[in-house]
Structure formats: structure tokens, C-alpha cells
Tab-separated table of C-alpha atoms in Angstrom:
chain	number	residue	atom	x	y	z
A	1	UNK	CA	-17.781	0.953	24.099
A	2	UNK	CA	-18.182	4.128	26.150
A	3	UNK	CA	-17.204	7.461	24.399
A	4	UNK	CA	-14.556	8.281	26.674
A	5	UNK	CA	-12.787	5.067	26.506
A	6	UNK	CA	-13.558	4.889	22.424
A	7	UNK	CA	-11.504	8.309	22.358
A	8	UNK	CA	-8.553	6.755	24.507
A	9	UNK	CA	-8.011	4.044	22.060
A	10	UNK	CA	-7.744	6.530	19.156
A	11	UNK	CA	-5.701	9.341	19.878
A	12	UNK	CA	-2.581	7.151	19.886
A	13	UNK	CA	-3.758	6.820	15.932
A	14	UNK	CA	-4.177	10.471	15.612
A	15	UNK	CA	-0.933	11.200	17.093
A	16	UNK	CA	0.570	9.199	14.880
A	17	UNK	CA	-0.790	9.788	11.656
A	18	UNK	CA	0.360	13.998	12.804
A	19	UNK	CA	3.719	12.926	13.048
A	20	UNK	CA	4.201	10.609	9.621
A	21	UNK	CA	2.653	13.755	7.761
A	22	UNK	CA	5.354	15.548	8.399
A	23	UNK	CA	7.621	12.840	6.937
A	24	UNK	CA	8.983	13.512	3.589
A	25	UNK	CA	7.343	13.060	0.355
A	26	UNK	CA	5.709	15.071	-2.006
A	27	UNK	CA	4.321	18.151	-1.074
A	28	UNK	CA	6.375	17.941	1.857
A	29	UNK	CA	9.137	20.067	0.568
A	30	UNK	CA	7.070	22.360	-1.715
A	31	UNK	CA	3.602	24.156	-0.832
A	32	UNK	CA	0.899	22.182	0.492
A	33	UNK	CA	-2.144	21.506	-1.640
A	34	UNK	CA	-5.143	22.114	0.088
A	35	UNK	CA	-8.351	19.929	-0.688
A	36	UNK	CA	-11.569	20.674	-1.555
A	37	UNK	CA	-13.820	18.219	0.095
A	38	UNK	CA	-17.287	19.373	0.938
A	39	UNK	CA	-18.027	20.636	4.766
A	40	UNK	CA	-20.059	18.156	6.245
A	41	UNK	CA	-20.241	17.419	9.635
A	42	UNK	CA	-22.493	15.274	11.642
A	43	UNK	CA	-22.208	11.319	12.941
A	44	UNK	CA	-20.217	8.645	10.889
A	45	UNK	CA	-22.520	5.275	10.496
A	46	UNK	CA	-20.535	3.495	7.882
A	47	UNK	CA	-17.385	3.393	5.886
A	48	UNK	CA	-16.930	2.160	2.209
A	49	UNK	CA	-13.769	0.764	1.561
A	50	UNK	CA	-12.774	-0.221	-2.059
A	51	UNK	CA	-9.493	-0.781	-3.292
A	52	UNK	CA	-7.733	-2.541	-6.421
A	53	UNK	CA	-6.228	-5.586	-4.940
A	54	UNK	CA	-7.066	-8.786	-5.796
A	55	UNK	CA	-9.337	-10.947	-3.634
A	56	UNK	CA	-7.675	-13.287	-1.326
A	57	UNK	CA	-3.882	-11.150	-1.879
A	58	UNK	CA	-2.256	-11.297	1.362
A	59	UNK	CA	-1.073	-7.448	1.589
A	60	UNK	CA	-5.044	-6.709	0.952
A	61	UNK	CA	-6.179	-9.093	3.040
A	62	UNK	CA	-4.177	-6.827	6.179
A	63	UNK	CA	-5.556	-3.693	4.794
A	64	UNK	CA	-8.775	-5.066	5.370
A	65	UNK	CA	-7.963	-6.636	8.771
A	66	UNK	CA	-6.714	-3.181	9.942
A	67	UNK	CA	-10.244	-1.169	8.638
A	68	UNK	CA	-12.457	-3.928	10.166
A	69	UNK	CA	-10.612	-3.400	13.211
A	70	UNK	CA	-11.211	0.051	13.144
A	71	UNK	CA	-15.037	-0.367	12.626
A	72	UNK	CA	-15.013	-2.251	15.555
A	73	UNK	CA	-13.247	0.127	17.640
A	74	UNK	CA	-15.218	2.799	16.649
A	75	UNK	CA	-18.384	1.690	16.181
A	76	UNK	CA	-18.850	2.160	12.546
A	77	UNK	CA	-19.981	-0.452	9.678
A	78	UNK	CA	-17.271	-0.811	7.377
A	79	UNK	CA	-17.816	-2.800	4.070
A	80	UNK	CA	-14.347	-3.611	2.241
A	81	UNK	CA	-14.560	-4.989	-1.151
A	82	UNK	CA	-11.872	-4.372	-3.989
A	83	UNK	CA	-11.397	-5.239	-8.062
A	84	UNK	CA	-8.240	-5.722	-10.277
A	85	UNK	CA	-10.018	-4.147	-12.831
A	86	UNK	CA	-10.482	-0.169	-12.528
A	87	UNK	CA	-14.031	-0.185	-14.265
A	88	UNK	CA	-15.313	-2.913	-11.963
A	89	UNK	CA	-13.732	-0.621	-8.769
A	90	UNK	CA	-15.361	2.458	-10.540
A	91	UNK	CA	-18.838	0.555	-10.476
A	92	UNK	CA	-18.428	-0.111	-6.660
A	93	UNK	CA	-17.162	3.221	-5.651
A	94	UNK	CA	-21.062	4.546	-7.898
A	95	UNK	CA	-22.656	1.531	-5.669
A	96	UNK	CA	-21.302	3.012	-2.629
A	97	UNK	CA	-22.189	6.579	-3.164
A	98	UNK	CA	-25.559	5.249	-4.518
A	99	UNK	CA	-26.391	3.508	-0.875
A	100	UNK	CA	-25.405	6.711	0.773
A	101	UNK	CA	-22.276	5.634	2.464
A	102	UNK	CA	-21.317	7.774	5.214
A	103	UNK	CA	-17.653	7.855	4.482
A	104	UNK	CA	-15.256	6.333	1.429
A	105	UNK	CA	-11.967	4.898	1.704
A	106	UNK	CA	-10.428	4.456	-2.116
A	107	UNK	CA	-7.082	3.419	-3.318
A	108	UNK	CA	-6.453	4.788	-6.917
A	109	UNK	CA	-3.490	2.434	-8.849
A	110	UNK	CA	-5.069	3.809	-11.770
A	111	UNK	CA	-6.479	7.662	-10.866
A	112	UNK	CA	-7.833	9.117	-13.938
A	113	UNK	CA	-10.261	5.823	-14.484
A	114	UNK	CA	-11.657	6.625	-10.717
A	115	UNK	CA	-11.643	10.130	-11.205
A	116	UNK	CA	-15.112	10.713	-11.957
A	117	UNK	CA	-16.584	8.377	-9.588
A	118	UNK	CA	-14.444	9.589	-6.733
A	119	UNK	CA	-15.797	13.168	-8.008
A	120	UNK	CA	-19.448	11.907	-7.833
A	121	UNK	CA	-18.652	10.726	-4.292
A	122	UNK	CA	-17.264	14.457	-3.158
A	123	UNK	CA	-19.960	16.179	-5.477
A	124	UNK	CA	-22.721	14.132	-3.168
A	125	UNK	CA	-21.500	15.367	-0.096
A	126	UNK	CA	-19.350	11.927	1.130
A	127	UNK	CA	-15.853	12.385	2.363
A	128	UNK	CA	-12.819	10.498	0.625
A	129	UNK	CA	-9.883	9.095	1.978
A	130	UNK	CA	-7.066	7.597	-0.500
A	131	UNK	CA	-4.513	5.395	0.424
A	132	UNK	CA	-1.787	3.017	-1.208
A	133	UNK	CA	-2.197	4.693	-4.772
A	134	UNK	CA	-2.586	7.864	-6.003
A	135	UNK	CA	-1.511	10.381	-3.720
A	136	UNK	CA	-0.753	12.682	-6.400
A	137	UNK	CA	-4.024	13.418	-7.249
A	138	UNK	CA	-5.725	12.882	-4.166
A	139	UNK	CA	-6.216	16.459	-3.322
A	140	UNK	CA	-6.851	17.495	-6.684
A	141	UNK	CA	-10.236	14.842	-6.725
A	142	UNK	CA	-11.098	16.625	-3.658
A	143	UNK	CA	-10.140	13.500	-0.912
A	144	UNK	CA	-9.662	14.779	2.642
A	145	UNK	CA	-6.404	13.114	2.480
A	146	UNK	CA	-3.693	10.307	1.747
A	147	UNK	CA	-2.632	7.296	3.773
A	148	UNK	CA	0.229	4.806	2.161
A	149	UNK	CA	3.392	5.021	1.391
A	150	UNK	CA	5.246	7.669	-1.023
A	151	UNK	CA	6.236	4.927	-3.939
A	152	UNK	CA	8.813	6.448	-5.751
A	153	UNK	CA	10.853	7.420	-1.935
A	154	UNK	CA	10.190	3.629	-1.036
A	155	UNK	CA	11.839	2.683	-4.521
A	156	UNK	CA	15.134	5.174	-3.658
A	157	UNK	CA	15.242	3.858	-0.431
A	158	UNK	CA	14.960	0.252	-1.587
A	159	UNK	CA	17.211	0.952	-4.828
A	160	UNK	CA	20.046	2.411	-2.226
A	161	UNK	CA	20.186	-0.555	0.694
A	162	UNK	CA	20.993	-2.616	-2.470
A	163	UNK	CA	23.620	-0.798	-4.093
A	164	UNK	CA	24.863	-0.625	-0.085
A	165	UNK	CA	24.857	-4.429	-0.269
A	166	UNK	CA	27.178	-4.139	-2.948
A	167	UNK	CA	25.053	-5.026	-6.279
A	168	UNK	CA	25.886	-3.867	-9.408
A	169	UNK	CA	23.049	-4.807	-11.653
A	170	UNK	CA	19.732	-4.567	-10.570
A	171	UNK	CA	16.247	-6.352	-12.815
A	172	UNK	CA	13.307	-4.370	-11.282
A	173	UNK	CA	9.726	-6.571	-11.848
A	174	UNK	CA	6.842	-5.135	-12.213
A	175	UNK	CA	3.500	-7.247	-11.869
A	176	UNK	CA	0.708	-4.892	-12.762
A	177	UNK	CA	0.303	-3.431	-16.221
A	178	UNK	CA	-0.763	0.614	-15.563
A	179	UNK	CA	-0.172	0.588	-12.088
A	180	UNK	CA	1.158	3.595	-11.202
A	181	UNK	CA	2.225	3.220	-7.604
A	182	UNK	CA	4.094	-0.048	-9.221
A	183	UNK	CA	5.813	2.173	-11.906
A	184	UNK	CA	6.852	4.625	-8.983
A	185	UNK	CA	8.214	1.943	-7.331
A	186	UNK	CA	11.234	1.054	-10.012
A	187	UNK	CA	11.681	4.376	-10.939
A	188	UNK	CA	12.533	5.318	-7.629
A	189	UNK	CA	14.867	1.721	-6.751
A	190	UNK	CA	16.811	2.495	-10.271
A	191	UNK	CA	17.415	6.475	-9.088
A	192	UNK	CA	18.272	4.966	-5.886
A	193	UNK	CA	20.391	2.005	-7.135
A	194	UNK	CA	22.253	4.267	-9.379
A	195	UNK	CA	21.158	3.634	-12.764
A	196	UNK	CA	22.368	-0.153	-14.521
A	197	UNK	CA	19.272	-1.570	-13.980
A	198	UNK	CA	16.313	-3.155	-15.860
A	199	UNK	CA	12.742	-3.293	-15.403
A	200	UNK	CA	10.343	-6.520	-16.584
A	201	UNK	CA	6.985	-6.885	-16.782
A	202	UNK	CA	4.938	-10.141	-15.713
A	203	UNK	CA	1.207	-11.015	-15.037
A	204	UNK	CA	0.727	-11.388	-11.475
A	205	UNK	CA	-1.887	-13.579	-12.566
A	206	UNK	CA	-0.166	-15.766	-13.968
A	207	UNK	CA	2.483	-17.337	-11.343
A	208	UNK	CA	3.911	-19.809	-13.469
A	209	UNK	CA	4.795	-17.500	-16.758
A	210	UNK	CA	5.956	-15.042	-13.866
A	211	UNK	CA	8.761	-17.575	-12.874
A	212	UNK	CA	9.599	-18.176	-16.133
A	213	UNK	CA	10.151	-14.645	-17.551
A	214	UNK	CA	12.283	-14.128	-14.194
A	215	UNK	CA	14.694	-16.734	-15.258
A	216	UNK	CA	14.941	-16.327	-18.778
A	217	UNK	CA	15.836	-12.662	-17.723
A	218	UNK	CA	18.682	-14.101	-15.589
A	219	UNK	CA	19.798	-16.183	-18.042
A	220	UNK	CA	19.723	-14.200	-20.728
A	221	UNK	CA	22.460	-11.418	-19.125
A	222	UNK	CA	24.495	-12.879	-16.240
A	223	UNK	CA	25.596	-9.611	-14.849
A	224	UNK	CA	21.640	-8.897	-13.082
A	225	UNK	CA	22.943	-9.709	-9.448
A	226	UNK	CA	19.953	-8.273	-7.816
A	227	UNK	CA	16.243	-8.917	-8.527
A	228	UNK	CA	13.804	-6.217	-6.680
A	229	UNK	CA	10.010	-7.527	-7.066
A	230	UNK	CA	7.192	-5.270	-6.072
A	231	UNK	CA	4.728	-7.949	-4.157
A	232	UNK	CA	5.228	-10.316	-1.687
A	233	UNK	CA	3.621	-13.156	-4.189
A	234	UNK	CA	6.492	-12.226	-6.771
A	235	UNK	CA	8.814	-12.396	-4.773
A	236	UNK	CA	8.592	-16.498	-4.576
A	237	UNK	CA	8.637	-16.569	-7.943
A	238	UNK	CA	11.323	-14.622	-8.098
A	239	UNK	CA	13.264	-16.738	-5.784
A	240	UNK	CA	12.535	-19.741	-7.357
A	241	UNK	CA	13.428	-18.834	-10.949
A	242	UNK	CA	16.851	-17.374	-9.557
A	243	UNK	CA	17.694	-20.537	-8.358
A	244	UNK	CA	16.626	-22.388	-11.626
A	245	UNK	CA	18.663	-20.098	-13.227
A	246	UNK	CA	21.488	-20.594	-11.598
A	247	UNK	CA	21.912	-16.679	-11.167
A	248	UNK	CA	24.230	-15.559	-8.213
A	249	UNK	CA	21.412	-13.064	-8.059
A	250	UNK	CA	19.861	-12.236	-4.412
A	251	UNK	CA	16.188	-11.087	-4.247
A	252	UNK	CA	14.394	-7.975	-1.733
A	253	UNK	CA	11.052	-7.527	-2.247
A	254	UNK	CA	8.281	-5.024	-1.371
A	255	UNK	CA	5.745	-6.369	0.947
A	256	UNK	CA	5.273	-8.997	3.559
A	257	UNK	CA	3.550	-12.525	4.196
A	258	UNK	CA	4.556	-15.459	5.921
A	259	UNK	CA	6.395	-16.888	2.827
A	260	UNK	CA	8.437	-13.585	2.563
A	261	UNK	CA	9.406	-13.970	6.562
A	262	UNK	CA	10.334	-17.985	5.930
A	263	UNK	CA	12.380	-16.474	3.052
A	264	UNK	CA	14.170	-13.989	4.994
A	265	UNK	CA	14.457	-16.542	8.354
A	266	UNK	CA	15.967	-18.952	5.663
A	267	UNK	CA	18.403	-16.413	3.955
A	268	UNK	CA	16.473	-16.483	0.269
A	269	UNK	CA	15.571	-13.073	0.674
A	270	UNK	CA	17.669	-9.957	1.438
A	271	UNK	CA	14.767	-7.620	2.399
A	272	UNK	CA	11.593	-6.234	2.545
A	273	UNK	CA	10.002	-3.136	2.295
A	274	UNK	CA	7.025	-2.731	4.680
A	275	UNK	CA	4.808	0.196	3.934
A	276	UNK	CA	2.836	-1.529	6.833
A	277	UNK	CA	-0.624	-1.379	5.371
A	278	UNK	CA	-2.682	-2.021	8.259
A	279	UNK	CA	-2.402	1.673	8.863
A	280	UNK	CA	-3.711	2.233	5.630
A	281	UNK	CA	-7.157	0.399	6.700
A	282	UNK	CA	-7.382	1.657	9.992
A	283	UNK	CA	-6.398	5.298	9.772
A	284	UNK	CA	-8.544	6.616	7.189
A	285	UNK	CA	-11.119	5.495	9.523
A	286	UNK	CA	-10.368	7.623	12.041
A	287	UNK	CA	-9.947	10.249	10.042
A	288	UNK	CA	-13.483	10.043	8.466
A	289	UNK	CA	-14.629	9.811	11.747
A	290	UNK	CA	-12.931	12.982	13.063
A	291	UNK	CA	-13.415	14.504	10.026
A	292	UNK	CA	-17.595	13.865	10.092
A	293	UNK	CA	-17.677	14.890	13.983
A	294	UNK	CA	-15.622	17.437	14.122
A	295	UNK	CA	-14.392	18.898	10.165
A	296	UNK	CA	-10.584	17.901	10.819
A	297	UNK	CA	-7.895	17.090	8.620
A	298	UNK	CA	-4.993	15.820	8.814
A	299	UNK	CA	-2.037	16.275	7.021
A	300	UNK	CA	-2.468	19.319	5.719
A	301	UNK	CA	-2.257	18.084	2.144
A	302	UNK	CA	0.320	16.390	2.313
A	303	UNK	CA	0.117	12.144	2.672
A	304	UNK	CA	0.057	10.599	5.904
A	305	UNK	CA	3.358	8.016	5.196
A	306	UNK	CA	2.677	4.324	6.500
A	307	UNK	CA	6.564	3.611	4.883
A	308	UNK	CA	9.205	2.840	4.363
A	309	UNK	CA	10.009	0.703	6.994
A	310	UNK	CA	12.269	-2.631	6.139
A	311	UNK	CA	12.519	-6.188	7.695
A	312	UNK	CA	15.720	-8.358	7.476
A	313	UNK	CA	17.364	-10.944	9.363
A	314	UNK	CA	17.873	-8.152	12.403
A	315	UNK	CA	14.165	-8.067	13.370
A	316	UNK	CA	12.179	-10.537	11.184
A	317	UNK	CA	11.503	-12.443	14.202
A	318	UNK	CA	10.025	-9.788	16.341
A	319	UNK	CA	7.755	-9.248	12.700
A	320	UNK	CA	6.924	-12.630	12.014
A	321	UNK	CA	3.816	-13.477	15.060
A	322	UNK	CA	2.537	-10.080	13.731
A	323	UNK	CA	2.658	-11.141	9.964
A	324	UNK	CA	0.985	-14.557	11.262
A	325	UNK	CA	-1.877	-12.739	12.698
A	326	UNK	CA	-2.269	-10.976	10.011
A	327	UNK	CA	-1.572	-7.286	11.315
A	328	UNK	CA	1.824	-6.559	9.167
């Protein structure tokens, strides 16, 4: 692709990601944090990116779609690979920096286990981009900035179009233990919601004790007429033990796949909350790129939102060939 032509394709990107900064969220309010990444400038040959999700996960699965893409576009080798397990993430963040990667793309669902990894990376001269998780300490590690969706505002946001739908009781799941981004997430939907509300925590990897503790939790206290899960996978689940349960409880979820769309097509699901994550693979490529080429930031500390946005019954169906190709 000729230089010219590579730029035309990106500065839509750019634009964008200049205008979502100045979306609210934290640090958007108070003073801006500035980072501390080291100057470096020169050409970008490859891109790390390593994040927590688990392998095969749908919502991953996009993120990596949308920094592949971006390789592609721009002509840079990007290598995704990801770990449930912070140590195991911390191991390929030190593998990365170890090969000399030109550029790293992190998402931090637990921060202070990546911290010193992400630190070796910005110590040895290799910019950082977070997204997803984390973007409360992404300046303070020394990342050039955040990409992904400001949890706890999601949560409010989420929390408030169901109280608007007229529920009164609201069971919050969370699927990660130590997640923070997770934790955000109900926090946020109960301030938003209005308090009366009650969190539980499964294993998302373990489907079929997930279903369970959903309806025992709807059995055990009628009154839960809303069920908010945090992942697209739950979210099944979550349907399924409702109905087992014979709860008048409706379900929203956080996050999209094709299941989630069928849901909402089919009336199962109320909402979801799309913190459309292909942004969060493809931008911090450009801005790694610009950043190498040219030292620029963007943001200006604060994170670069991807979300909230939400898909119901209004506009699933514009959503859904986009879901199928795997781009929302």
C-alpha cells in the first residue's frame, strides 16, 4: 500500500479516537495525568498484543480481528496472544519485550500483577498501549495511553436503562474472580440502578455451575426482576436458568455475539452494552504507529472511550451482519 493512500485510510481512526477522548470518564472532569513513556521515535515493524481473555472467547476473538486488521492496513506484524491467568500474561508481555517488539498493546484486568512487566517494557524503550482494563493506572505504568471503555460509567449507564425499564431488583453476575474492570462494572449498574441490588459470583469456566448458581439465586428471593451479566457467554446462562427458574426476571448483558443478537431478535434479552472492542485492537495500533513516527499522543491522559454504546430490538438488525463477521 502506498504511503499516501495508507495515511487516507487512517486519519478517519485518528479523528475518531480525538473526539471519544474527550468523552467523559475519569480524568475527564479532573486534571489530566500526563504519562511518562520514553521518547522514541523511528519506524514501527511489529506490534505485541497480549490481553487476558480466554482463547477462543468471542469478544477477544473481535479484538483480535480489529488489530490484525490494522497490521494489515498499516503494514506492521502484529502477534495477538492472551492468558486467563495474570502470571502466564506477565510471562508473555517479558517474551515480548525480550524479542524486541516494536510496540505493546496490553490489557490489565488485574494491574498490579502486570505492573512490573509493563514497567520492564517502558524501562526498555517500547511504547505501551492499554485497553479494556486498567485505565486507572495506565498512565501511572508509563503507557502512552488507554483504549476501552470507562467500566464503572458503562455499569451507571447500564444500571439506569434498567431501572428506566421499570425493575426494581436487580442480581448483578460477575464471572471473573479479581477482575477489576468486572467489579467496575456492578458497582457502577447498582449506583446507576439505584441501590436494591445484588451481586454473584460464578466461574466463567464453568458454564454449567454458572446456570445453576443463576437460578438458585432466582429462586431463592423472588423479588430479583432483573439479571445484568457482564459477558456475552453469561448471558445464555443467564437466560436459561431464568427460565428454569421460573423467575419473571428479564436479562441485559454486556457484550455481543451472535447468540446475544438471536437473544435480543427473539425477545430473551433486553440489552446489550457494546463497548465495541474492535476499536480496542485497531486503535492502539495506530497510535503506536503515530506515536513511533512522529512522538504523538492522544488523549492527553485521559482514555480514548470505545463505549457505551447499546443494542436492542431498535437496531439489532443493522448490528447483527457486523457481529456475524466478526467486527462488533
Amino acid at each position: 500500500m502506498s504511503r499516501p493512500r495508507r495515511w487516507r485510510r487512517i486519519l478517519p481512526w485518528l479523528a475518531a479516537g480525538t473526539v471519544l477522548a474527550a468523552c467523559s470518564g475519569p480524568g475527564a472532569d479532573g486534571p489530566v495525568t500526563q504519562t511518562s513513556a520514553p521518547v522514541a521515535a523511528g519506524k514501527l515493524d511489529s506490534v505485541a498484543v497480549v490481553t487476558h481473555g480466554t482463547p477462543g472467547d468471542a469478544f477477544w476473538n473481535v479484538v483480535k480481528n480489529g488489530a490484525e486488521a490494522a497490521g494489515k492496513d498499516l503494514g506492521i506484524r502484529v502477534e495477538y496472544n492472551s492468558a486467563g491467568d495474570p502470571g502466564q500474561q506477565a510471562k508473555l508481555i517479558d517474551n515480548a519485550v525480550a524479542q524486541g517488539v516494536g510496540g505493546l498493546v496490553v490489557s490489565m484486568a488485574n494491574p498490579e500483577a502486570l505492573r512490573p512487566s509493563i514497567e520492564r517494557a517502558v524501562s526498555a524503550g517500547i511504547p505501551v498501549v492499554t485497553i479494556n482494563s486498567g485505565e486507572a493506572e495506565s498512565a501511572q505504568y508509563g503507557a502512552i495511553g488507554h483504549v476501552g471503555q470507562s467500566e464503572r460509567l458503562a455499569g451507571q449507564a447500564a444500571g439506569k436503562r434498567l431501572k428506566d425499564a421499570g425493575k426494581t431488583k436487580m442480581l448483578c453476575v460477575i464471572h471473573e474472580a479479581g477482575n477489576i474492570g468486572a467489579n467496575d462494572r456492578c458497582a457502577g449498574a447498582i449506583q446507576g440502578f439505584g441501590g436494591n441490588a445484588t451481586t454473584l459470583q460464578v466461574d466463567i469456566n464453568n458454564p454449567t455451575d454458572v446456570q445453576s448458581r443463576i437460578k438458585g439465586a432466582l429462586e431463592a428471593d423472588h423479588s430479583i426482576d432483573a439479571v445484568l451479566t457482564l459477558n456475552s457467554q453469561i448471558a445464555a446462562r443467564a437466560v436459561a436458568g431464568a427460565r428454569e427458574s421460573h423467575s419473571p426476571a428479564e436479562v441485559a448483558t454486556f457484550d455481543l455475539n451472535n447468540d446475544v443478537v438471536e437473544a435480543i431478535r427473539a425477545g430473551t434479552l433486553l440489552f446489550a452494552v457494546d463497548q465495541q472492542q474492535y476499536e480496542q485492537g485497531y486503535l492502539p495500533v495506530v497510535m503506536l504507529l503515530t506515536y513511533r513516527k512522529n512522538l504523538n499522543t492522544i488523549g492527553g491522559g485521559a482514555p480514548v472511550q470505545t463505549g457505551p454504546a447499546f443494542v436492542d430490538k431498535g437496531n439489532v438488525d443493522a448490528i447483527a451482519k457486523l457481529v456475524a463477521q466478526g467486527t462488533r
